[in-house]
PDB file of C-alpha atoms and ligand atoms in Angstrom:
ATOM      1  CA  MET A 167     210.609 -77.412  62.552  1.00 52.00           C
ATOM      2  CA  ASP A 168     207.633 -75.057  62.211  1.00 52.00           C
ATOM      3  CA  ASP A 169     204.066 -76.328  62.026  1.00 50.00           C
ATOM      4  CA  SER A 170     203.644 -76.195  58.253  1.00 50.00           C
ATOM      5  CA  THR A 171     206.992 -77.933  57.676  1.00 50.00           C
ATOM      6  CA  ARG A 172     206.084 -80.587  60.217  1.00 49.00           C
ATOM      7  CA  ARG A 173     202.679 -81.176  58.618  1.00 46.00           C
ATOM      8  CA  ARG A 174     204.303 -81.582  55.220  1.00 50.00           C
ATOM      9  CA  PHE A 175     206.873 -83.969  56.736  1.00 47.00           C
ATOM     10  CA  LEU A 176     204.186 -86.157  58.292  1.00 47.00           C
ATOM     11  CA  LYS A 177     202.127 -86.077  55.090  1.00 47.00           C
ATOM     12  CA  ASP A 178     205.141 -87.304  53.128  1.00 47.00           C
ATOM     13  CA  LEU A 179     205.660 -90.106  55.635  1.00 44.00           C
ATOM     14  CA  SER A 180     202.094 -91.279  55.333  1.00 44.00           C
ATOM     15  CA  LEU A 181     202.554 -91.522  51.574  1.00 40.00           C
ATOM     16  CA  GLY A 182     205.565 -93.733  52.164  1.00 43.00           C
ATOM     17  CA  ALA A 183     203.625 -95.987  54.495  1.00 46.00           C
ATOM     18  CA  ALA A 184     200.805 -96.264  51.993  1.00 40.00           C
ATOM     19  CA  ALA A 185     203.242 -97.378  49.336  1.00 39.00           C
ATOM     20  CA  PHE A 186     204.332-100.209  51.616  1.00 48.00           C
ATOM     21  CA  SER A 187     200.880-101.346  52.623  1.00 44.00           C
ATOM     22  CA  ALA A 188     199.681-101.596  49.053  1.00 39.00           C
ATOM     23  CA  SER A 189     200.071-105.152  47.847  1.00 39.00           C
ATOM     24  CA  ALA A 190     202.510-105.725  45.032  1.00 40.00           C
ATOM     25  CA  GLU A 191     202.177-109.283  43.793  1.00 40.00           C
ATOM     26  CA  GLY A 192     205.159-109.461  41.515  1.00 39.00           C
ATOM     27  CA  ALA A 193     203.517-111.782  39.011  1.00 39.00           C
ATOM     28  CA  GLN A 194     201.155-108.968  38.119  1.00 41.00           C
ATOM     29  CA  THR A 195     203.776-106.303  37.511  1.00 44.00           C
ATOM     30  CA  ASN A 196     205.390-105.482  34.216  1.00 46.00           C
ATOM     31  CA  GLN A 197     208.993-105.550  35.400  1.00 54.00           C
ATOM     32  CA  MET A 198     211.612-107.353  33.326  1.00 53.00           C
ATOM     33  CA  PRO A 199     212.149-110.992  34.337  1.00 56.00           C
ATOM     34  CA  GLY A 200     214.921-111.301  36.865  1.00 58.00           C
ATOM     35  CA  ARG A 201     215.342-107.532  37.187  1.00 56.00           C
ATOM     36  CA  PRO A 202     215.039-105.732  40.513  1.00 54.00           C
ATOM     37  CA  PRO A 203     211.616-104.335  41.305  1.00 58.00           C
ATOM     38  CA  SER A 204     211.014-100.737  40.289  1.00 55.00           C
ATOM     39  CA  GLY A 205     208.808 -98.033  41.730  1.00 54.00           C
ATOM     40  CA  ASP A 206     206.579 -98.325  38.686  1.00 53.00           C
ATOM     41  CA  ALA A 207     204.937-101.535  39.926  1.00 50.00           C
ATOM     42  CA  PRO A 208     201.206-100.770  40.132  1.00 50.00           C
ATOM     43  CA  PRO A 209     199.682-101.057  43.607  1.00 50.00           C
ATOM     44  CA  GLN A 210     197.258-103.967  44.077  1.00 50.00           C
ATOM     45  CA  ALA A 211     195.520-102.624  47.146  1.00 55.00           C
ATOM     46  CA  SER A 212     192.664-105.128  47.111  1.00 66.00           C
ATOM     47  CA  HIS A 213     194.656-107.892  48.792  1.00 85.00           C
ATOM     48  CA  PRO A 214     197.446-107.501  51.343  1.00 91.00           C
ATOM     49  CA  ALA A 215     200.742-108.797  50.050  1.00 94.00           C
ATOM     50  CA  ASN A 216     202.336-111.938  51.382  1.00 97.00           C
ATOM     51  CA  ILE A 217     205.661-111.210  53.035  1.00 98.00           C
ATOM     52  CA  MET A 218     208.886-113.115  53.665  1.00 98.00           C
ATOM     53  CA  ALA A 219     211.630-112.039  56.065  1.00 98.00           C
ATOM     54  CA  ILE A 220     214.986-113.528  55.073  1.00 99.00           C
ATOM     55  CA  ALA A 221     217.658-113.209  57.743  1.00 98.00           C
ATOM     56  CA  ALA A 222     221.027-114.636  58.663  1.00 98.00           C
ATOM     57  CA  HIS A 223     219.803-115.610  62.143  1.00 98.00           C
ATOM     58  CA  PRO A 224     216.370-116.154  63.704  1.00 98.00           C
ATOM     59  CA  GLY A 225     216.877-113.188  66.048  1.00 98.00           C
ATOM     60  CA  ASP A 226     217.299-110.820  63.101  1.00 98.00           C
ATOM     61  CA  ALA A 227     214.236-112.239  61.382  1.00 98.00           C
ATOM     62  CA  PHE A 228     211.951-111.701  64.372  1.00 98.00           C
ATOM     63  CA  PHE A 229     213.464-108.714  66.191  1.00 98.00           C
ATOM     64  CA  ALA A 230     214.415-106.476  63.250  1.00 98.00           C
ATOM     65  CA  MET A 231     212.008-107.715  60.548  1.00 98.00           C
ATOM     66  CA  GLY A 232     209.187-109.253  62.573  1.00 98.00           C
ATOM     67  CA  LEU A 233     207.015-106.173  62.985  1.00 98.00           C
ATOM     68  CA  ALA A 234     206.624-105.740  59.231  1.00 98.00           C
ATOM     69  CA  VAL A 235     205.738-109.433  58.912  1.00 98.00           C
ATOM     70  CA  ALA A 236     203.321-109.240  61.842  1.00 98.00           C
ATOM     71  CA  LEU A 237     201.516-106.320  60.225  1.00 98.00           C
ATOM     72  CA  GLN A 238     201.060-108.012  56.844  1.00 98.00           C
ATOM     73  CA  VAL A 239     199.726-111.148  58.575  1.00 98.00           C
ATOM     74  CA  HIS A 240     197.399-108.984  60.674  1.00 98.00           C
ATOM     75  CA  LEU A 241     196.101-107.425  57.442  1.00 97.00           C
ATOM     76  CA  GLY A 242     195.423-110.849  55.933  1.00 97.00           C
ATOM     77  CA  GLY A 243     198.653-111.732  54.106  1.00 97.00           C
ATOM     78  CA  GLN A 244     200.807-114.802  54.591  1.00 98.00           C
ATOM     79  CA  GLY A 245     204.042-114.408  56.598  1.00 98.00           C
ATOM     80  CA  VAL A 246     207.208-116.497  56.401  1.00 98.00           C
ATOM     81  CA  PHE A 247     210.419-116.156  58.410  1.00 98.00           C
ATOM     82  CA  LEU A 248     213.369-117.745  56.605  1.00 98.00           C
ATOM     83  CA  SER A 249     216.612-118.013  58.597  1.00 98.00           C
ATOM     84  CA  LEU A 250     219.843-119.029  56.869  1.00 98.00           C
ATOM     85  CA  SER A 251     221.318-120.422  60.086  1.00 98.00           C
ATOM     86  CA  LEU A 252     220.022-121.253  63.548  1.00 98.00           C
ATOM     87  CA  GLY A 253     222.305-118.716  65.242  1.00 97.00           C
ATOM     88  CA  GLU A 254     223.511-121.638  67.328  1.00 97.00           C
ATOM     89  CA  ARG A 255     226.829-120.040  68.283  1.00 96.00           C
ATOM     90  CA  GLY A 256     225.194-117.075  69.965  1.00 93.00           C
ATOM     91  CA  SER A 257     225.372-118.272  73.562  1.00 93.00           C
ATOM     92  CA  ALA A 258     228.437-118.153  75.783  1.00 90.00           C
ATOM     93  CA  ARG A 259     227.086-120.767  78.192  1.00 92.00           C
ATOM     94  CA  ILE A 260     225.033-123.208  76.094  1.00 95.00           C
ATOM     95  CA  ALA A 261     226.776-125.506  73.599  1.00 97.00           C
ATOM     96  CA  PRO A 262     225.898-124.817  69.919  1.00 97.00           C
ATOM     97  CA  ALA A 263     224.169-128.160  69.356  1.00 97.00           C
ATOM     98  CA  GLN A 264     221.801-127.529  72.251  1.00 97.00           C
ATOM     99  CA  TYR A 265     221.425-123.814  71.603  1.00 97.00           C
ATOM    100  CA  GLY A 266     220.503-124.467  67.969  1.00 97.00           C
ATOM    101  CA  ILE A 267     217.603-126.627  69.141  1.00 97.00           C
ATOM    102  CA  LEU A 268     216.429-123.843  71.470  1.00 97.00           C
ATOM    103  CA  GLN A 269     216.709-121.269  68.693  1.00 97.00           C
ATOM    104  CA  ARG A 270     214.658-123.406  66.300  1.00 98.00           C
ATOM    105  CA  GLN A 271     212.000-124.001  68.962  1.00 98.00           C
ATOM    106  CA  ALA A 272     211.875-120.276  69.778  1.00 98.00           C
ATOM    107  CA  ALA A 273     211.517-119.335  66.090  1.00 98.00           C
ATOM    108  CA  GLU A 274     208.721-121.846  65.563  1.00 98.00           C
ATOM    109  CA  SER A 275     206.921-120.670  68.684  1.00 98.00           C
ATOM    110  CA  ALA A 276     207.314-116.983  67.753  1.00 98.00           C
ATOM    111  CA  ALA A 277     206.079-117.645  64.214  1.00 98.00           C
ATOM    112  CA  GLN A 278     203.045-119.461  65.584  1.00 98.00           C
ATOM    113  CA  THR A 279     202.232-116.526  67.873  1.00 98.00           C
ATOM    114  CA  LEU A 280     202.243-114.237  64.844  1.00 98.00           C
ATOM    115  CA  GLY A 281     200.301-116.626  62.615  1.00 98.00           C
ATOM    116  CA  ALA A 282     203.324-117.057  60.349  1.00 98.00           C
ATOM    117  CA  ARG A 283     205.673-119.902  59.340  1.00 98.00           C
ATOM    118  CA  ALA A 284     209.334-120.443  60.252  1.00 98.00           C
ATOM    119  CA  GLU A 285     211.684-121.986  57.675  1.00 98.00           C
ATOM    120  CA  PHE A 286     215.399-122.681  57.910  1.00 98.00           C
ATOM    121  CA  VAL A 287     218.436-123.249  55.715  1.00 97.00           C
ATOM    122  CA  THR A 288     220.781-124.490  58.396  1.00 96.00           C
ATOM    123  CA  TYR A 289     224.227-123.250  57.449  1.00 98.00           C
ATOM    124  CA  PRO A 290     226.698-123.076  60.348  1.00 98.00           C
ATOM    125  CA  ASP A 291     226.313-119.857  62.325  1.00 98.00           C
ATOM    126  CA  GLY A 292     229.140-117.503  61.330  1.00 98.00           C
ATOM    127  CA  GLU A 293     229.853-119.451  58.148  1.00 98.00           C
ATOM    128  CA  ILE A 294     226.907-118.706  55.853  1.00 98.00           C
ATOM    129  CA  PRO A 295     228.412-119.091  52.381  1.00 98.00           C
ATOM    130  CA  VAL A 296     227.734-116.740  49.480  1.00 98.00           C
ATOM    131  CA  SER A 297     227.385-119.765  47.225  1.00 98.00           C
ATOM    132  CA  GLU A 298     225.213-120.811  44.302  1.00 98.00           C
ATOM    133  CA  GLU A 299     223.783-123.534  46.538  1.00 98.00           C
ATOM    134  CA  ALA A 300     222.630-120.956  49.091  1.00 98.00           C
ATOM    135  CA  LYS A 301     221.204-118.667  46.398  1.00 98.00           C
ATOM    136  CA  PHE A 302     219.220-121.486  44.814  1.00 98.00           C
ATOM    137  CA  ALA A 303     217.991-122.653  48.227  1.00 98.00           C
ATOM    138  CA  VAL A 304     216.568-119.170  48.862  1.00 98.00           C
ATOM    139  CA  CYS A 305     215.293-118.968  45.273  1.00 98.00           C
ATOM    140  CA  ASP A 306     213.322-122.165  45.867  1.00 98.00           C
ATOM    141  CA  PHE A 307     211.707-120.758  49.033  1.00 98.00           C
ATOM    142  CA  ILE A 308     210.757-117.579  47.136  1.00 98.00           C
ATOM    143  CA  ARG A 309     209.195-119.611  44.331  1.00 98.00           C
ATOM    144  CA  GLN A 310     207.392-121.827  46.851  1.00 98.00           C
ATOM    145  CA  TYR A 311     205.836-119.048  48.957  1.00 98.00           C
ATOM    146  CA  ARG A 312     205.556-116.327  46.264  1.00 98.00           C
ATOM    147  CA  PRO A 313     205.837-113.309  48.612  1.00 98.00           C
ATOM    148  CA  GLY A 314     204.845-109.916  47.244  1.00 98.00           C
ATOM    149  CA  ILE A 315     207.276-108.333  49.738  1.00 98.00           C
ATOM    150  CA  ILE A 316     210.690-109.434  50.984  1.00 98.00           C
ATOM    151  CA  VAL A 317     212.438-107.843  53.955  1.00 98.00           C
ATOM    152  CA  THR A 318     216.106-108.642  54.503  1.00 98.00           C
ATOM    153  CA  HIS A 319     219.453-107.289  55.710  1.00 98.00           C
ATOM    154  CA  TRP A 320     221.003-104.104  54.391  1.00 98.00           C
ATOM    155  CA  ARG A 321     224.535-104.709  53.096  1.00 98.00           C
ATOM    156  CA  GLY A 322     226.168-102.120  55.370  1.00 98.00           C
ATOM    157  CA  SER A 323     226.827-104.552  58.194  1.00 98.00           C
ATOM    158  CA  TRP A 324     229.801-105.433  60.334  1.00 97.00           C
ATOM    159  CA  HIS A 325     228.474-108.991  60.604  1.00 98.00           C
ATOM    160  CA  LYS A 326     229.719-111.233  57.798  1.00 98.00           C
ATOM    161  CA  ASP A 327     226.620-113.456  57.898  1.00 98.00           C
ATOM    162  CA  HIS A 328     224.372-110.430  57.441  1.00 98.00           C
ATOM    163  CA  GLU A 329     226.388-109.186  54.475  1.00 98.00           C
ATOM    164  CA  ALA A 330     226.305-112.713  53.037  1.00 98.00           C
ATOM    165  CA  CYS A 331     222.515-112.816  53.436  1.00 98.00           C
ATOM    166  CA  TYR A 332     222.152-109.515  51.540  1.00 98.00           C
ATOM    167  CA  LYS A 333     224.175-110.911  48.632  1.00 98.00           C
ATOM    168  CA  ILE A 334     222.386-114.266  48.646  1.00 98.00           C
ATOM    169  CA  VAL A 335     218.937-112.646  48.607  1.00 98.00           C
ATOM    170  CA  ASN A 336     219.905-110.252  45.836  1.00 98.00           C
ATOM    171  CA  ASP A 337     220.866-113.107  43.514  1.00 98.00           C
ATOM    172  CA  ALA A 338     218.057-115.377  44.730  1.00 98.00           C
ATOM    173  CA  LEU A 339     215.542-112.719  43.636  1.00 98.00           C
ATOM    174  CA  PHE A 340     217.180-112.706  40.216  1.00 98.00           C
ATOM    175  CA  TYR A 341     217.106-116.497  39.935  1.00 98.00           C
ATOM    176  CA  ALA A 342     213.518-116.749  41.235  1.00 98.00           C
ATOM    177  CA  GLY A 343     212.226-114.424  38.531  1.00 98.00           C
ATOM    178  CA  LEU A 344     214.162-115.796  35.593  1.00 98.00           C
ATOM    179  CA  PRO A 345     211.962-118.136  33.495  1.00 97.00           C
ATOM    180  CA  ALA A 346     215.004-119.783  31.931  1.00 97.00           C
ATOM    181  CA  ILE A 347     216.081-121.109  35.339  1.00 97.00           C
ATOM    182  CA  ASP A 348     214.319-124.426  35.703  1.00 97.00           C
ATOM    183  CA  ARG A 349     213.527-125.431  39.284  1.00 98.00           C
ATOM    184  CA  LYS A 350     210.792-127.479  40.891  1.00 97.00           C
ATOM    185  CA  GLN A 351     208.527-124.410  41.204  1.00 98.00           C
ATOM    186  CA  PRO A 352     207.669-121.982  38.377  1.00 98.00           C
ATOM    187  CA  PRO A 353     209.389-118.581  38.162  1.00 98.00           C
ATOM    188  CA  TYR A 354     208.149-115.789  40.374  1.00 98.00           C
ATOM    189  CA  GLU A 355     208.853-112.049  40.450  1.00 97.00           C
ATOM    190  CA  VAL A 356     208.900-110.453  43.897  1.00 97.00           C
ATOM    191  CA  GLY A 357     207.077-107.112  43.924  1.00 95.00           C
ATOM    192  CA  LYS A 358     208.945-105.160  46.593  1.00 97.00           C
ATOM    193  CA  LEU A 359     212.203-105.499  48.511  1.00 98.00           C
ATOM    194  CA  PHE A 360     212.975-103.670  51.741  1.00 98.00           C
ATOM    195  CA  PHE A 361     215.946-103.572  54.100  1.00 98.00           C
ATOM    196  CA  ALA A 362     215.379-103.735  57.844  1.00 98.00           C
ATOM    197  CA  ASP A 363     216.575-101.322  60.504  1.00 98.00           C
ATOM    198  CA  ASN A 364     219.070-103.587  62.317  1.00 98.00           C
ATOM    199  CA  TRP A 365     221.543-102.414  64.966  1.00 96.00           C
ATOM    200  CA  GLU A 366     224.306-104.418  63.266  1.00 97.00           C
ATOM    201  CA  ASP A 367     223.544-103.149  59.744  1.00 97.00           C
ATOM    202  CA  ALA A 368     223.611 -99.390  60.286  1.00 97.00           C
ATOM    203  CA  ASN A 369     226.419 -98.435  57.893  1.00 98.00           C
ATOM    204  CA  GLY A 370     224.771 -96.329  55.192  1.00 98.00           C
ATOM    205  CA  PHE A 371     221.234 -97.305  56.209  1.00 98.00           C
ATOM    206  CA  THR A 372     218.852 -94.570  55.118  1.00 97.00           C
ATOM    207  CA  THR A 373     215.185 -94.621  56.050  1.00 98.00           C
ATOM    208  CA  ASP A 374     212.687 -93.857  53.332  1.00 97.00           C
ATOM    209  CA  ILE A 375     209.599 -95.524  54.850  1.00 97.00           C
ATOM    210  CA  TYR A 376     208.112 -95.432  58.312  1.00 98.00           C
ATOM    211  CA  LEU A 377     205.581 -98.204  58.738  1.00 98.00           C
ATOM    212  CA  ASP A 378     202.942 -97.777  61.438  1.00 98.00           C
ATOM    213  CA  ILE A 379     202.918-101.112  63.273  1.00 98.00           C
ATOM    214  CA  THR A 380     201.075 -99.950  66.395  1.00 98.00           C
ATOM    215  CA  THR A 381     198.337-102.563  65.999  1.00 98.00           C
ATOM    216  CA  VAL A 382     200.760-105.488  66.180  1.00 98.00           C
ATOM    217  CA  PHE A 383     203.380-104.125  68.589  1.00 98.00           C
ATOM    218  CA  GLU A 384     202.226-106.024  71.675  1.00 98.00           C
ATOM    219  CA  ARG A 385     201.718-109.305  69.803  1.00 98.00           C
ATOM    220  CA  TRP A 386     205.220-108.957  68.344  1.00 98.00           C
ATOM    221  CA  GLN A 387     206.725-108.433  71.803  1.00 98.00           C
ATOM    222  CA  GLU A 388     204.932-111.550  72.992  1.00 98.00           C
ATOM    223  CA  ALA A 389     206.342-113.499  70.019  1.00 98.00           C
ATOM    224  CA  CYS A 390     209.918-112.289  70.531  1.00 98.00           C
ATOM    225  CA  ALA A 391     209.787-113.287  74.208  1.00 98.00           C
ATOM    226  CA  ALA A 392     210.073-116.921  73.040  1.00 98.00           C
ATOM    227  CA  PHE A 393     213.794-116.225  72.525  1.00 97.00           C
ATOM    228  CA  PRO A 394     215.966-116.302  75.685  1.00 92.00           C
ATOM    229  CA  MET A 395     218.310-113.786  74.004  1.00 94.00           C
ATOM    230  CA  TRP A 396     215.415-111.292  73.712  1.00 96.00           C
ATOM    231  CA  ARG A 397     215.911-110.277  77.345  1.00 92.00           C
ATOM    232  CA  GLY A 398     219.657-109.683  77.061  1.00 89.00           C
ATOM    233  CA  GLU A 399     220.927-113.091  78.048  1.00 87.00           C
ATOM    234  CA  ASN A 400     223.674-112.955  75.406  1.00 86.00           C
ATOM    235  CA  GLY A 401     224.828-109.445  76.230  1.00 89.00           C
ATOM    236  CA  PHE A 402     222.636-107.223  74.039  1.00 93.00           C
ATOM    237  CA  ARG A 403     219.250-106.050  75.373  1.00 95.00           C
ATOM    238  CA  TYR A 404     217.183-106.729  72.238  1.00 97.00           C
ATOM    239  CA  ASN A 405     213.874-106.135  73.989  1.00 97.00           C
ATOM    240  CA  ASP A 406     214.927-102.688  75.200  1.00 97.00           C
ATOM    241  CA  TYR A 407     216.585-101.739  71.930  1.00 98.00           C
ATOM    242  CA  TYR A 408     213.918-102.807  69.442  1.00 98.00           C
ATOM    243  CA  GLY A 409     211.011-101.913  71.727  1.00 98.00           C
ATOM    244  CA  SER A 410     212.404 -98.402  72.257  1.00 98.00           C
ATOM    245  CA  LEU A 411     213.324 -98.087  68.593  1.00 98.00           C
ATOM    246  CA  ALA A 412     209.680 -98.681  67.621  1.00 98.00           C
ATOM    247  CA  VAL A 413     208.675 -95.907  70.022  1.00 98.00           C
ATOM    248  CA  THR A 414     211.347 -93.585  68.606  1.00 98.00           C
ATOM    249  CA  ARG A 415     210.353 -94.300  65.001  1.00 98.00           C
ATOM    250  CA  GLY A 416     206.733 -93.731  66.016  1.00 98.00           C
ATOM    251  CA  CYS A 417     207.639 -90.303  67.436  1.00 98.00           C
ATOM    252  CA  LEU A 418     209.348 -89.382  64.177  1.00 97.00           C
ATOM    253  CA  SER A 419     206.450 -90.484  62.011  1.00 97.00           C
ATOM    254  CA  GLY A 420     203.462 -89.292  63.995  1.00 97.00           C
ATOM    255  CA  CYS A 421     202.152 -92.603  65.329  1.00 97.00           C
ATOM    256  CA  LYS A 422     202.606 -94.629  68.506  1.00 98.00           C
ATOM    257  CA  HIS A 423     204.925 -97.342  67.175  1.00 98.00           C
ATOM    258  CA  ALA A 424     206.668 -97.647  63.812  1.00 98.00           C
ATOM    259  CA  VAL A 425     209.542 -99.372  62.040  1.00 98.00           C
ATOM    260  CA  ALA A 426     211.918 -97.738  59.602  1.00 98.00           C
ATOM    261  CA  LEU A 427     212.650 -99.429  56.287  1.00 98.00           C
ATOM    262  CA  MET A 428     214.997 -98.742  53.417  1.00 98.00           C
ATOM    263  CA  SER A 429     214.180 -99.352  49.750  1.00 98.00           C
ATOM    264  CA  PRO A 430     216.695-100.302  47.062  1.00 97.00           C
ATOM    265  CA  ALA A 431     217.548 -97.222  44.996  1.00 94.00           C
ATOM    266  CA  GLU A 432     215.877 -98.598  41.850  1.00 92.00           C
ATOM    267  CA  GLN A 433     212.626 -99.126  43.765  1.00 94.00           C
ATOM    268  CA  LEU A 434     212.472 -95.405  44.520  1.00 94.00           C
ATOM    269  CA  THR A 435     212.703 -94.462  40.875  1.00 92.00           C
ATOM    270  CA  ARG A 436     209.420 -93.174  39.517  1.00 90.00           C
ATOM    271  CA  ARG A 437     208.322 -92.737  35.923  1.00 89.00           C
ATOM    272  CA  VAL A 438     206.086 -89.664  35.661  1.00 92.00           C
ATOM    273  CA  LYS A 439     204.638 -87.586  32.844  1.00 95.00           C
ATOM    274  CA  THR A 440     204.420 -84.377  34.833  1.00 94.00           C
ATOM    275  CA  LEU A 441     206.091 -83.033  37.945  1.00 92.00           C
TER     276      LEU A 441
HETATM  277 ZN1   ZN B 221     222.423-111.773  63.107  1.00 54.16          ZN
END
């Protein structure tokens, strides 16, 4: 890559990052109720958007999605980590009942370190159902916390719980925004949806945003250390993988540490009057 090409590449990346950092409170956009967000949503840069990470397991929420949450909280937004199970079957040496307690404690501790909240819908690990009950449970959390941004799993995963989470969130967004669906909380349109860069969800994952998270990198590492599995206890060295990945993404985007994110196709669509 020659210098001018590289400069253009980095300039394009910074535009992508700016699009993410601009707040997009869905209630203020003109998207159709219940429809996916589009790239036409006007930026509301005056206030950082609240953010919710929705993951199959607490480890995914904090390790793969936590840096984006940490950044929004650092900027002044509210952060919520919603896990659809406790990931209680993830240890080969600790019984699920006990491990689930440890996982919940770790998630609550990590959330506290980041100034965020941890919430749970405790389906059995490995058996998260793509059910109406699950979709409405997530819908209710979305309506309660009203996040401008949601980060979740990409569908291209070999893990059935991750794929289930993608499907649940997709329909929960639809339900949350539909005024005709009567729940305890009023309807709410989420502004932006992003998919996280997760080692188990790499099939077809395409980066379109690099988010500079250098300012929160060390705090995030401190938060993740609350999980015993962070250090490789369960066989995968999460700390090495996600720590190094942030360095790698930083190299590619011209900053010290970054995370890669993927937007839904419809969110990349732009309406313009001139090219
Ligand atoms: Zn997982």
